Each structure stands twice: as C-alpha cells, then as structure tokens.
Amino acid sequence: MKSLFLCLLLLSGAACAWGEELFLQNGWTFNLYFENDLFSESDQDYTNGVKLSWVSPDLQSYVDDPRLPGWVRRANKRLTFFHKNADGLQRNLVISLGQSIYTPKDLNRTDVIKDDRPYAGWLYMGFGFHSKTEDQLDSVELNVGVVGPASFAHEAQDFVHELRGFEKFKGWDNQLSNEPGIAAVYEHKDKFMSMGSRGGFGADAITHFGGSLGNVATYLNLGFETRLGWNIPGDFGTSAIRPAGDNSAPGSRWDPRLSGKSAWGLHAFVSVDGRAVLHDIFLDGNTYKDSHSVDREPLVADAAAGVSLIYRRVKLSYAQIFRTREFRGQKHGHSYGSLSMSWVY
C-alpha cells in the first residue's frame, strides 16, 4: 500500500521506485510449510512436517536497526561475528517454529519393530541470521526443542487421522523418550548462473553446501537447484522443511513480488541435496537412554521437482521429494510432497 500511495500521490516513475525500495526495506516475509507422504499415497518414515517462519526485512545492522525488538538487539551485541560492515551486504533475522513426525510402516503392531525405524517426534524453535548479497547467502541457525512425547507428535497424528477418518498408529508407546534437542546449522548458497532478462523469461542455478552439529542431527551436505520460467524471483530458491531452508524472502532489488499489484511469475525447479550423516537421533535413538534404533545409512540424498507461482506478494510452491534409503533394512526410498506459501507483508 505504501508503494501504491506514493505512486498515485506523486504520479512519477521515480516515486514508484522509491516506494518499492521502502517496501523492500520494511516488509517481513512469512513462510508456511506443510509436508506429508500422503501426497505419495504412503504413511511411514518421515510422515508429516509443519513449519512457520518469519524473515525480517533487510537490515543494515543487527544491533542498531530500530525495526528489531530491543531484546534481540541486546542479544546481538554479543554476536560480534555479525557486526562487520561490507559494501552491499544485507542481513535478515529468522524466527521459526515447527514439528516433524516419524513412524514405521506397520501401523497395527504394538511391539517394537526391530527392523524398522522408531516412532519419534521433534518440536522445535529456530533462530537464524542471513547475510547476503545479490548472488550469495550465508545462513547461521540454531534450532532448539524436544524429542519424545513432549513433542506432541502422537497427539498431532491421532488428531489428523481422526479428523480424516484414517486408522491410527498403535505403537506410539514405543516412541523415543523425552530428550532436549539442539542443532547448530551453517549453509552457504551461491547463485552462480543467471540467464535471461529480469522481468521476463529466464533461468538460474544455485549451489549450496553446509552442515549441522548437535544431538538431533550431525551431517555435512551439498547440492544445487536450477530454475526455469517467467519472472524468476530474486530469492535463493525453494526448499523443503530443513535447517537453513528459509530462502524465499526477496533477495534483490528485482523481485516480481515488489513490482506492483499485477506482478506475477511462474517457474519450474529441480533440486538435489546430498548428506554425509554422522548422527540422526530419529534413527540412532536417544542419546542418553537405551531406546529403539536402526543402522542408518551414512549417505542420503534428496531429489525434488516442483513448480512455483508468484502473484502479487505471495509465492506458492509445490515439490515432490524423493529420498534414498536412510537405514539398513529399509526396502526402498521414501517420497513425500512439500507445499509452501511465502507472503511478503
């Protein structure tokens, strides 16, 4: 509305550009993710995930910018790594809340299924920082939460299954025990190729690498995403629910979501992510207590194909994700659907 008001008031293209710049500087991005393997007509392994996240507008300083709450600025004074000034460098604060649910294949068994993965849930809150230029993004994120009954995974799944008339899983008494969880994550993204004009048909490619350290997950990962379509946004791609995956905030001066009411875009994307897994609590079991566990595979890969639609300040995306086997004894890989909505407001 700021952009439209300024354009009508001053009736000049310069004023419109100024309004868009003001919006880019002050607009937050809200992301909503929903993932479920019912999109693939199955109900097992990583069976459901939901996540909400908020990405701040571009900030010049994590310490002095008045758009951040006071308690955040005070906390950031102790994070000296993020205070360095660099020409063209922008920063974002990311806050997220999510839940993930994991189940074995056989929903009727009440005993521990030794050759299948444990029942498990993960309820968490994340705090992250982005430092970015037009073509590069560095993300540092800390996720803290709980694994076990306190994650309310059992209750959440039962509620949804009852609501939709599905049969309930009967083995939740064997889920992992309550355990505080933590995962510190770093990821770097590089938009190394861009073809075509901004504001028309084009394509780009984005590489990424990083890792996670913690009792929830410890791994190293790398991968890429390529996009092809009309009015590709100036962000860093479309990710499923995973650490450092909140990439949908506008990442440059060019973005169809900031170009007026009639702006739209449509593009297809393909992505791959490979992980060398050193620890996964959802397969290795509880850290400090005896629990059900399976022998995990050391190398796991995800491949995704999907489409994104942009209209005004909303980006809607759907991807089908194919994951290789995660543990020994798993007969085949797993597939699930990932639906996401990103709104700049």
XYZ file of C-alpha atoms in Angstrom, residues 10-250:
241
model
C 3.399 11.941 -6.969
C 2.481 10.407 -10.349
C 6.035 9.669 -11.276
C 8.064 6.577 -12.002
C 10.738 7.788 -9.628
C 8.249 7.871 -6.783
C 7.132 4.316 -7.600
C 10.709 3.064 -7.461
C 11.202 4.845 -4.146
C 8.045 3.221 -2.765
C 9.229 -0.231 -3.813
C 12.560 0.414 -2.119
C 10.785 1.435 1.075
C 8.703 -1.742 0.951
C 11.768 -3.906 0.394
C 13.408 -2.294 3.405
C 10.392 -2.702 5.725
C 8.490 -5.797 4.561
C 8.633 -9.021 6.566
C 8.262 -12.433 4.900
C 6.009 -15.099 6.435
C 6.576 -18.718 5.349
C 4.213 -21.641 5.911
C 5.338 -25.196 5.093
C 3.304 -28.398 5.058
C 4.785 -31.781 4.133
C 3.183 -35.206 4.126
C 3.757 -38.555 2.459
C 0.047 -38.911 1.723
C 0.919 -36.961 -1.420
C 2.695 -40.199 -2.381
C -0.083 -42.426 -1.006
C 2.009 -43.768 1.874
C 2.104 -43.250 5.640
C 5.527 -44.094 7.063
C 9.104 -42.856 7.685
C 9.100 -39.043 7.619
C 5.325 -38.869 7.526
C 4.485 -35.258 8.374
C 6.106 -31.887 8.905
C 4.789 -28.382 9.558
C 6.771 -25.192 9.968
C 6.104 -21.483 10.378
C 8.843 -18.911 9.923
C 9.261 -15.156 9.823
C 12.102 -13.434 7.975
C 12.833 -9.808 8.823
C 13.289 -7.080 6.214
C 16.816 -6.334 5.051
C 18.790 -4.828 7.917
C 21.964 -2.804 7.851
C 22.800 -3.751 11.438
C 21.672 -6.444 13.845
C 22.474 -4.113 16.741
C 21.245 -0.635 15.815
C 18.294 -1.195 13.479
C 15.149 0.037 15.326
C 12.922 -2.460 13.484
C 14.298 -5.252 15.680
C 12.915 -5.722 19.208
C 15.142 -4.354 21.946
C 15.867 -7.772 23.465
C 17.036 -9.036 20.076
C 19.394 -6.076 19.628
C 20.833 -6.601 23.107
C 21.422 -10.288 22.393
C 23.060 -9.461 19.075
C 25.624 -7.229 20.773
C 27.251 -10.438 21.968
C 27.355 -11.914 18.459
C 30.279 -9.901 17.181
C 30.633 -12.049 14.057
C 27.583 -10.322 12.570
C 28.698 -6.719 13.182
C 31.160 -6.459 10.326
C 30.293 -3.935 7.647
C 30.602 -4.814 3.975
C 29.530 -2.924 0.872
C 26.228 -4.256 -0.422
C 25.777 -6.730 2.451
C 22.265 -7.119 3.846
C 21.151 -9.125 6.877
C 17.946 -10.811 7.998
C 16.702 -12.251 11.266
C 14.785 -15.560 11.003
C 12.447 -16.993 13.665
C 10.776 -20.368 13.111
C 8.541 -22.919 14.847
C 7.997 -26.465 13.620
C 7.119 -30.096 14.248
C 8.234 -33.287 12.465
C 6.762 -36.796 12.838
C 8.395 -40.167 12.051
C 6.724 -43.591 12.118
C 7.444 -47.179 10.964
C 5.465 -48.796 8.152
C 3.204 -51.199 10.087
C 0.605 -49.148 11.953
C -1.051 -52.152 13.643
C 1.878 -53.559 15.610
C 2.121 -52.514 19.258
C 5.566 -54.002 19.920
C 8.990 -52.592 18.988
C 9.566 -53.291 15.294
C 13.288 -54.025 15.378
C 13.911 -53.855 11.634
C 12.026 -50.577 11.125
C 12.622 -47.028 12.335
C 11.493 -45.829 15.781
C 8.409 -43.750 16.443
C 9.636 -40.203 17.020
C 8.581 -36.562 17.091
C 10.539 -33.298 17.084
C 9.062 -29.990 18.278
C 11.435 -27.063 17.899
C 12.007 -23.343 17.656
C 14.696 -21.843 15.456
C 16.668 -18.610 15.483
C 18.705 -17.717 12.424
C 20.676 -14.979 10.714
C 21.126 -14.362 6.993
C 23.941 -12.331 5.470
C 23.507 -11.839 1.739
C 24.434 -10.030 -1.434
C 22.761 -10.270 -4.846
C 24.372 -13.642 -5.551
C 25.414 -15.153 -2.201
C 23.642 -16.091 1.013
C 25.158 -17.262 4.311
C 22.784 -18.718 6.907
C 23.549 -19.475 10.547
C 20.741 -21.109 12.521
C 20.192 -22.609 15.974
C 17.268 -24.990 16.451
C 16.277 -25.960 19.999
C 13.410 -28.154 21.119
C 12.445 -31.584 22.382
C 12.295 -35.120 21.005
C 9.845 -37.592 22.531
C 6.318 -37.475 23.989
C 6.745 -33.774 24.834
C 6.842 -33.060 21.092
C 3.104 -33.967 20.941
C 3.739 -35.902 17.732
C 1.457 -38.740 18.874
C -1.402 -36.373 19.676
C -0.942 -34.396 16.463
C -1.026 -37.508 14.275
C -4.019 -39.001 16.098
C -5.920 -35.718 15.727
C -5.334 -35.544 11.969
C -6.088 -39.240 11.406
C -9.314 -38.997 13.402
C -10.294 -35.829 11.545
C -9.782 -37.501 8.155
C -11.131 -40.912 9.129
C -7.786 -42.726 8.863
C -6.731 -45.672 11.015
C -4.442 -44.632 13.892
C -0.935 -45.934 14.530
C -0.915 -48.270 17.543
C 2.763 -48.343 18.543
C 3.341 -44.844 19.918
C 4.062 -46.263 23.400
C 7.441 -47.282 21.925
C 8.465 -43.807 20.756
C 11.811 -42.280 21.722
C 11.997 -40.877 25.261
C 11.924 -37.180 26.038
C 15.263 -35.528 25.283
C 16.197 -31.854 24.785
C 17.394 -31.338 21.240
C 19.768 -28.875 19.653
C 21.161 -28.408 16.153
C 23.571 -25.653 15.077
C 23.487 -25.181 11.317
C 25.503 -23.294 8.700
C 24.789 -23.143 4.977
C 26.219 -21.118 2.084
C 24.363 -20.520 -1.193
C 25.848 -19.186 -4.415
C 23.750 -18.082 -7.406
C 26.490 -18.831 -9.900
C 24.471 -18.683 -13.123
C 21.668 -16.416 -14.324
C 20.358 -16.258 -17.906
C 17.674 -14.094 -19.469
C 16.294 -10.707 -18.524
C 14.868 -9.867 -15.156
C 11.195 -9.289 -15.711
C 10.832 -11.933 -18.437
C 11.798 -15.484 -19.359
C 14.982 -16.715 -17.717
C 16.847 -19.397 -15.810
C 19.308 -19.590 -12.945
C 21.268 -22.105 -10.867
C 22.078 -22.034 -7.149
C 24.604 -24.225 -5.350
C 24.720 -24.808 -1.600
C 26.908 -26.506 0.999
C 26.897 -26.617 4.782
C 26.338 -28.817 7.783
C 24.658 -29.385 11.130
C 26.109 -30.178 14.559
C 24.072 -31.392 17.528
C 22.406 -34.327 19.234
C 19.438 -34.105 16.829
C 21.438 -34.220 13.606
C 25.102 -34.043 12.632
C 25.922 -34.057 8.927
C 27.657 -32.345 6.020
C 25.595 -31.509 2.954
C 25.884 -30.065 -0.537
C 23.623 -29.674 -3.536
C 22.103 -27.374 -6.113
C 18.849 -26.013 -7.510
C 18.066 -24.859 -11.031
C 15.021 -22.785 -12.052
C 13.415 -22.054 -15.408
C 10.425 -19.824 -16.089
C 8.887 -16.363 -16.232
C 9.756 -13.627 -13.703
C 12.002 -15.799 -11.530
C 12.189 -14.070 -8.123
C 15.372 -12.609 -6.685
C 15.453 -15.045 -3.752
C 17.595 -18.148 -3.222
C 15.271 -20.915 -4.254
C 12.516 -23.106 -2.857
C 13.471 -25.501 -0.071
C 11.573 -28.210 1.748
C 11.480 -28.161 5.544
C 15.102 -28.382 6.570
C 17.598 -26.290 8.528
C 18.675 -23.083 6.752
C 15.846 -23.593 4.253
C 14.083 -20.227 4.594
C 15.240 -18.764 1.294
C 12.037 -17.229 -0.058
C 12.453 -13.670 1.223
C 13.111 -11.242 -1.672
